[in-house]
Backbone as a printed PyTorch tensor [residue, N CA C, xyz], in Angstrom:
tensor([[[159.6890,  43.9360, 108.5480],
         [160.2600,  44.8320, 110.4560],
         [160.8790,  45.4670, 110.5910]],

        [[160.6380,  46.4990, 111.5990],
         [161.3680,  47.9580, 112.1220],
         [161.7640,  47.3740, 113.5860]],

        [[163.2670,  48.3550, 113.5720],
         [164.5220,  47.8630, 115.2990],
         [164.7280,  46.5760, 115.8260]],

        [[164.6610,  46.6230, 116.1340],
         [165.2610,  45.7460, 116.7280],
         [164.8580,  44.8480, 118.0750]],

        [[163.5380,  44.9950, 118.3840],
         [162.4420,  44.0800, 119.1860],
         [161.3650,  43.0340, 117.5300]],

        [[161.3700,  43.7240, 117.0520],
         [160.4230,  42.9350, 116.1950],
         [161.6630,  41.2990, 115.9550]],

        [[162.5710,  41.6220, 115.3560],
         [163.3040,  40.5190, 114.9210],
         [162.9200,  39.4600, 115.5580]],

        [[164.2600,  40.2320, 117.6850],
         [164.3110,  39.5230, 117.9700],
         [162.5530,  38.4640, 118.7830]],

        [[161.5460,  38.3870, 118.8770],
         [160.2470,  38.6720, 118.7530],
         [159.5920,  37.3610, 118.2390]],

        [[160.5010,  37.5370, 116.8750],
         [160.1630,  35.8920, 115.1170],
         [160.7230,  34.9110, 115.8860]],

        [[162.1390,  35.3960, 116.3840],
         [163.2400,  34.7200, 117.3030],
         [162.0350,  33.7570, 117.6690]],

        [[162.5170,  33.9850, 118.4290],
         [161.6400,  33.5670, 120.0980],
         [160.7780,  32.9610, 119.5590]],

        [[159.5450,  33.1480, 118.9960],
         [158.2560,  32.3870, 118.5610],
         [159.1230,  31.5730, 118.4950]],

        [[160.2660,  31.1810, 117.4060],
         [161.0680,  29.5590, 117.0000],
         [161.0750,  29.4010, 117.7900]],

        [[162.2460,  29.3400, 117.9490],
         [163.0770,  28.9840, 119.4560],
         [162.6090,  28.6070, 120.7460]],

        [[161.1890,  29.0740, 121.0920],
         [160.4750,  29.1340, 122.0210],
         [159.7440,  27.7590, 121.2090]],

        [[159.1630,  27.1430, 120.1770],
         [158.7340,  25.5800, 119.4800],
         [159.2420,  25.2860, 119.9620]],

        [[160.2010,  25.6790, 119.6140],
         [162.1290,  24.2930, 119.1970],
         [162.2930,  23.2300, 120.2320]],

        [[162.6890,  25.4940, 121.5190],
         [162.2850,  23.8180, 122.6310],
         [161.3320,  23.4550, 122.9500]],

        [[160.0290,  23.8910, 123.1260],
         [158.9700,  22.3910, 123.4080],
         [159.0240,  21.9130, 122.8940]],

        [[158.8540,  21.1840, 121.5120],
         [159.6140,  20.2680, 121.4240],
         [161.1310,  19.0460, 121.4140]],

        [[161.6320,  20.2680, 121.3980],
         [162.7450,  18.7380, 122.3710],
         [162.9120,  19.0090, 123.6140]],

        [[162.6430,  19.4110, 124.2600],
         [161.8630,  19.2530, 125.8800],
         [160.8840,  18.3310, 125.8960]],

        [[159.9290,  18.3150, 124.9890],
         [158.7410,  16.8500, 124.9990],
         [159.6090,  15.7620, 123.9230]],

        [[161.0070,  15.6540, 123.7400],
         [160.7230,  14.2770, 122.6940],
         [160.7340,  14.0980, 121.6980]],

        [[160.0250,  15.5230, 120.5940],
         [159.6800,  15.1840, 119.9000],
         [160.4760,  15.3430, 118.5810]],

        [[161.3170,  14.4910, 117.8010],
         [161.4030,  15.1860, 117.2530],
         [160.8760,  14.9640, 115.4660]],

        [[159.7930,  14.3670, 114.9520],
         [159.4370,  14.8730, 113.9420],
         [158.8150,  16.7520, 113.9550]],

        [[158.1780,  16.9870, 115.3080],
         [157.4120,  18.5980, 115.4000],
         [159.1550,  19.8210, 115.7160]],

        [[160.7650,  18.8450, 115.5470],
         [161.3460,  19.4020, 115.7010],
         [161.6990,  20.0750, 114.3420]],

        [[161.7210,  18.8200, 113.3920],
         [162.2160,  18.8020, 111.9200],
         [160.8880,  19.7570, 111.0900]],

        [[159.3990,  19.4300, 112.1700],
         [158.9260,  20.3480, 111.1000],
         [160.0050,  21.9800, 110.8930]],

        [[159.6090,  22.6890, 111.4180],
         [159.7640,  23.8470, 112.3070],
         [160.7690,  24.1220, 111.0180]],

        [[161.9070,  23.1080, 110.4980],
         [163.1820,  23.5880, 109.1110],
         [162.5250,  23.4130, 108.0900]],

        [[163.2940,  24.2620, 107.2650],
         [162.3980,  24.4420, 105.9710],
         [162.8690,  23.0220, 105.2640]],

        [[162.8700,  22.8310, 103.6250],
         [163.2970,  21.4270, 103.4220],
         [163.9200,  20.8230, 102.6670]],

        [[164.8420,  22.3500, 102.4570],
         [166.3200,  21.9200, 101.9950],
         [167.5610,  22.8300, 103.9000]],

        [[166.7220,  22.4070, 104.7420],
         [167.9220,  23.1320, 105.7600],
         [168.9420,  22.7310, 105.9750]],

        [[170.2970,  22.9520, 105.8930],
         [171.5370,  23.3620, 106.3700],
         [171.1370,  22.4800, 108.0940]],

        [[171.8360,  21.7810, 109.2650],
         [171.5230,  21.6880, 110.2610],
         [173.3790,  20.4750, 110.9470]],

        [[173.8580,  21.9030, 111.7830],
         [175.3990,  20.5170, 112.0890],
         [174.9340,  21.1860, 113.7090]],

        [[174.9230,  19.7740, 114.2810],
         [174.3650,  18.7990, 115.6850],
         [175.9330,  19.5900, 116.1710]],

        [[175.6580,  18.1640, 116.6430],
         [177.3540,  17.9780, 117.9770],
         [177.3890,  16.9260, 116.3660]],

        [[176.7260,  16.4250, 115.8940],
         [177.1190,  15.3040, 114.9700],
         [177.2390,  15.4530, 113.9320]],

        [[177.8450,  15.0580, 112.2830],
         [178.4160,  15.8530, 110.9130],
         [177.0540,  16.0570, 111.0160]],

        [[177.1360,  16.4940, 109.5770],
         [175.9250,  17.4640, 108.9110],
         [174.8480,  17.0280, 108.3060]],

        [[173.8770,  16.9160, 108.5160],
         [172.8090,  16.4920, 106.7570],
         [171.7480,  18.4580, 107.1950]],

        [[171.6760,  17.7480, 105.9310],
         [170.4400,  18.5330, 104.9700],
         [169.1170,  18.2140, 105.1970]],

        [[167.9930,  19.0680, 105.2090],
         [166.4000,  18.3110, 105.6570],
         [166.0970,  17.5570, 106.2770]],

        [[164.2980,  18.1660, 106.4810],
         [164.5610,  17.8530, 108.3670],
         [164.0190,  15.7670, 108.7190]],

        [[164.4310,  15.3860, 107.8900],
         [165.3470,  13.8150, 107.9460],
         [165.7940,  13.7900, 108.8780]],

        [[166.6570,  14.7720, 108.2860],
         [168.3430,  14.6420, 109.5590],
         [168.3810,  15.5080, 110.5940]],

        [[167.5020,  16.2080, 111.0740],
         [167.2280,  16.9140, 111.6470],
         [166.2710,  15.9880, 112.7260]],

        [[165.2100,  15.3670, 112.1990],
         [164.4290,  14.4470, 112.6100],
         [165.2470,  13.1290, 112.9430]],

        [[166.2030,  12.4340, 112.6550],
         [167.2820,  11.3250, 113.2780],
         [168.3810,  11.9530, 114.7450]],

        [[168.4910,  12.7360, 114.1860],
         [169.3530,  13.9110, 114.9290],
         [168.6460,  13.8630, 116.5880]],

        [[167.3360,  14.1460, 116.5870],
         [166.5460,  14.5290, 117.6030],
         [165.8190,  12.9280, 117.9240]],

        [[165.8400,  11.8540, 117.8810],
         [165.3900,  11.1220, 117.7540],
         [166.0080,   9.7120, 118.2910]],

        [[167.6370,  10.9280, 118.4090],
         [168.4330,   9.9060, 119.3600],
         [169.1120,   9.8730, 120.4220]],

        [[168.0930,  11.5620, 120.6590],
         [169.1290,  12.3330, 121.6720],
         [168.6700,  11.5210, 123.0880]],

        [[168.6430,  11.4550, 124.1960],
         [167.6890,  10.6540, 125.7880],
         [166.4580,  11.5000, 125.2960]],

        [[165.3140,  10.5910, 126.1680],
         [164.3220,  10.9550, 126.7240],
         [164.5310,  12.0700, 127.9230]],

        [[164.5530,  12.4600, 128.1960],
         [164.4490,  14.0830, 129.1700],
         [165.8500,  15.0960, 128.9550]],

        [[165.8170,  14.9820, 127.6330],
         [166.8450,  16.0610, 127.8450],
         [165.8630,  17.5210, 127.3690]],

        [[166.6260,  18.0280, 127.1920],
         [165.9610,  20.3490, 127.7350],
         [166.5210,  20.3750, 126.9210]],

        [[166.6630,  22.4030, 126.7420],
         [167.1800,  23.4060, 126.5240],
         [166.5790,  24.3600, 127.2630]],

        [[167.1630,  25.7530, 127.1730],
         [167.5850,  26.1990, 127.9050],
         [168.2270,  27.8620, 126.9430]],

        [[167.7020,  28.5440, 126.6790],
         [168.3830,  29.4410, 126.0880],
         [167.9770,  31.3540, 126.0400]],

        [[169.2160,  31.8830, 126.1480],
         [169.5330,  32.8030, 126.1740],
         [169.6980,  33.6670, 124.2420]],

        [[168.4130,  35.0820, 124.0950],
         [169.3320,  35.5760, 123.0870],
         [170.2210,  35.8290, 122.7870]],

        [[171.7080,  36.1120, 122.1840],
         [172.2770,  37.5530, 122.5330],
         [172.2870,  38.2880, 121.1280]],

        [[171.8130,  38.2150, 120.3670],
         [171.9850,  38.9260, 118.8170],
         [170.9960,  38.1460, 118.2880]],

        [[170.6930,  39.4060, 117.0140],
         [169.2600,  39.5460, 115.9740],
         [170.1560,  40.2270, 115.4550]],

        [[169.8050,  39.7990, 113.8980],
         [169.9670,  41.2420, 112.4240],
         [169.0130,  40.7320, 111.3870]],

        [[168.6820,  41.5080, 111.5400],
         [167.5890,  40.9050, 110.3830],
         [168.5920,  40.7190, 108.5270]],

        [[168.7740,  39.6730, 107.8910],
         [169.6740,  39.8760, 107.4400],
         [169.4200,  40.7160, 105.6650]],

        [[166.8390,  40.5280, 105.4700],
         [165.9350,  40.8660, 104.6880],
         [165.3600,  40.4340, 105.3320]],

        [[164.2790,  41.5270, 103.9090],
         [163.2370,  41.6230, 104.9700],
         [162.3720,  39.8890, 105.3460]],

        [[163.4990,  39.0810, 104.0480],
         [162.6000,  37.4350, 104.5080],
         [163.5110,  36.6420, 105.2030]],

        [[164.7360,  37.4470, 105.9860],
         [165.7600,  36.4410, 106.6240],
         [166.4300,  36.7970, 107.9560]],

        [[166.5200,  36.1710, 108.7660],
         [166.8200,  35.9420, 110.4780],
         [168.2390,  35.8370, 110.4970]],

        [[169.3120,  36.0450, 111.1960],
         [169.8320,  35.6460, 111.2570],
         [169.8850,  36.0970, 113.7990]],

        [[170.0390,  34.4040, 113.9410],
         [170.3990,  34.7560, 115.3520],
         [171.6520,  34.2130, 115.9030]],

        [[171.8560,  34.4720, 117.4330],
         [173.5790,  34.0670, 117.3580],
         [172.6630,  34.3290, 120.1630]],

        [[172.2440,  32.5790, 119.6980],
         [172.0720,  31.9590, 120.8550],
         [172.9920,  31.1350, 121.7970]],

        [[172.6940,  31.4870, 123.0660],
         [173.4360,  30.9810, 124.1200],
         [172.4110,  29.9150, 124.5780]],

        [[172.5340,  28.8290, 124.9090],
         [172.5800,  27.0910, 124.7390],
         [172.3970,  26.4140, 126.0460]],

        [[172.3030,  25.6990, 126.5710],
         [172.2210,  24.4790, 127.4660],
         [171.3260,  24.2060, 127.0690]],

        [[172.1980,  22.8800, 127.1970],
         [171.6280,  21.2810, 126.8540],
         [171.7630,  20.5780, 128.0400]],

        [[170.3860,  20.1570, 129.0350],
         [170.5820,  19.1010, 129.7610],
         [169.5320,  18.2300, 130.2390]],

        [[170.4870,  16.7590, 131.0390],
         [170.1860,  15.2880, 130.5390],
         [169.7830,  14.8970, 131.5690]],

        [[169.2610,  14.0340, 131.5660],
         [168.7900,  13.9560, 133.2900],
         [170.0680,  12.5130, 134.4380]],

        [[171.3950,  12.1870, 133.0160],
         [171.6320,  11.9380, 133.8780],
         [173.7760,  11.9670, 133.7340]],

        [[173.8420,  13.5440, 133.3430],
         [174.9620,  14.0820, 133.3080],
         [175.2980,  15.3420, 132.4690]],

        [[175.9240,  15.9910, 133.0340],
         [175.6720,  17.3570, 132.7230],
         [175.8890,  18.0670, 131.3540]],

        [[175.0510,  18.8950, 131.6590],
         [174.8070,  19.5530, 130.3750],
         [175.9780,  20.1770, 129.9440]],

        [[175.1650,  20.8170, 128.3170],
         [176.1640,  21.1200, 127.7350],
         [175.7520,  22.3420, 126.7870]],

        [[177.1420,  22.7330, 127.2780],
         [176.7130,  24.7680, 126.9120],
         [177.5580,  24.7120, 125.5160]],

        [[176.6710,  25.4660, 124.1150],
         [176.5810,  25.7170, 123.0390],
         [176.0460,  26.8450, 122.7740]],

        [[177.1990,  27.6130, 121.7740],
         [176.2670,  28.8950, 121.1950],
         [175.2100,  27.7650, 120.4840]],

        [[174.6970,  28.7470, 120.0290],
         [173.7990,  28.2470, 118.2750],
         [173.4940,  29.2550, 117.3710]],

        [[173.9130,  29.1730, 115.6740],
         [173.9990,  30.1970, 115.2950],
         [173.0280,  30.2940, 114.4310]],

        [[171.6510,  30.5450, 113.8760],
         [170.3910,  30.4070, 113.5140],
         [170.1230,  31.0070, 111.6850]],

        [[169.7810,  30.7860, 110.7990],
         [169.3980,  31.3920, 110.2800],
         [167.1510,  30.8450, 109.6840]],

        [[166.5100,  32.4330, 110.1710],
         [165.5620,  31.9780, 109.8000],
         [164.9370,  32.3640, 108.1210]],

        [[164.0060,  31.6330, 108.2960],
         [163.8660,  31.6320, 106.2920],
         [162.1810,  31.9870, 106.1380]],

        [[161.8870,  32.9300, 106.4680],
         [160.5420,  33.0310, 106.5210],
         [159.1340,  32.5770, 104.8420]],

        [[158.7450,  31.7980, 104.7600],
         [158.1850,  31.0230, 103.5160],
         [156.7110,  31.1630, 104.0010]],

        [[156.1190,  32.4570, 103.1240],
         [154.5230,  31.9580, 103.3940],
         [154.5130,  32.9480, 104.4230]],

        [[153.9560,  32.6530, 104.8400],
         [153.7710,  34.1090, 106.2470],
         [153.8960,  32.7780, 107.1590]],

        [[155.1250,  31.8900, 107.3790],
         [155.7850,  31.2680, 108.3600],
         [157.1940,  31.3300, 108.0250]],

        [[157.5170,  31.8440, 109.7260],
         [158.9770,  31.3180, 109.8020],
         [159.2770,  29.7190, 110.3180]],

        [[160.1110,  29.6140, 109.5800],
         [161.3580,  27.9840, 109.3910],
         [162.4880,  28.4980, 109.4540]],

        [[163.7560,  27.8810, 109.6660],
         [165.3640,  26.9670, 110.8900],
         [165.9760,  26.7320, 108.7010]],

        [[166.1030,  27.6840, 108.4690],
         [166.8230,  27.3900, 107.3980],
         [168.3850,  26.5450, 107.1620]],

        [[169.3170,  27.2750, 108.5720],
         [170.0810,  27.4140, 108.9410],
         [171.1710,  26.4950, 110.4100]],

        [[171.0020,  26.2530, 110.9210],
         [171.4420,  25.8720, 112.8020],
         [173.3670,  25.5320, 112.6360]],

        [[173.4970,  25.3310, 113.6270],
         [175.1210,  25.2360, 114.0090],
         [175.1980,  26.0500, 114.9290]],

        [[175.5380,  24.9770, 115.8640],
         [175.8420,  24.2310, 117.1440],
         [178.3030,  24.4810, 117.1930]],

        [[178.0920,  25.0840, 117.7260],
         [179.8020,  25.3520, 119.0680],
         [179.6780,  24.5680, 120.1350]],

        [[180.2430,  23.4460, 120.6840],
         [180.2660,  23.2240, 121.6530],
         [181.4840,  24.2280, 122.4970]],

        [[180.4620,  24.8410, 123.8690],
         [181.3330,  26.0330, 124.5310],
         [181.6710,  24.5410, 126.0680]],

        [[183.1150,  25.6260, 125.8380],
         [183.8890,  24.6000, 127.5190],
         [183.4430,  23.0360, 128.5640]]])
């Protein structure tokens, strides 16, 4: 990968798939974007692996949507990217939740997966 455009394009490609699956309330599709041993820290206790990711997103209310902005990306190695995002989770029946999202992507074969996901609630 060269320059900052390539890492950001990779990050956006994965995060766009995540957003689409979150918005459609498809927890198994969200989980499939993660590595088998992914560390996941949403707004509740941490889990490891796809089953925990699927359970977390399955428990979210229908109508939840995510809007994001990429703030920073870094290539940590040929097959590892770091992203830092600003995300608003919107609900149909209550105010949005604003979070910072740190995400690590790992390339496995020819595909990128989320290997670490951690949100911090802001405000």
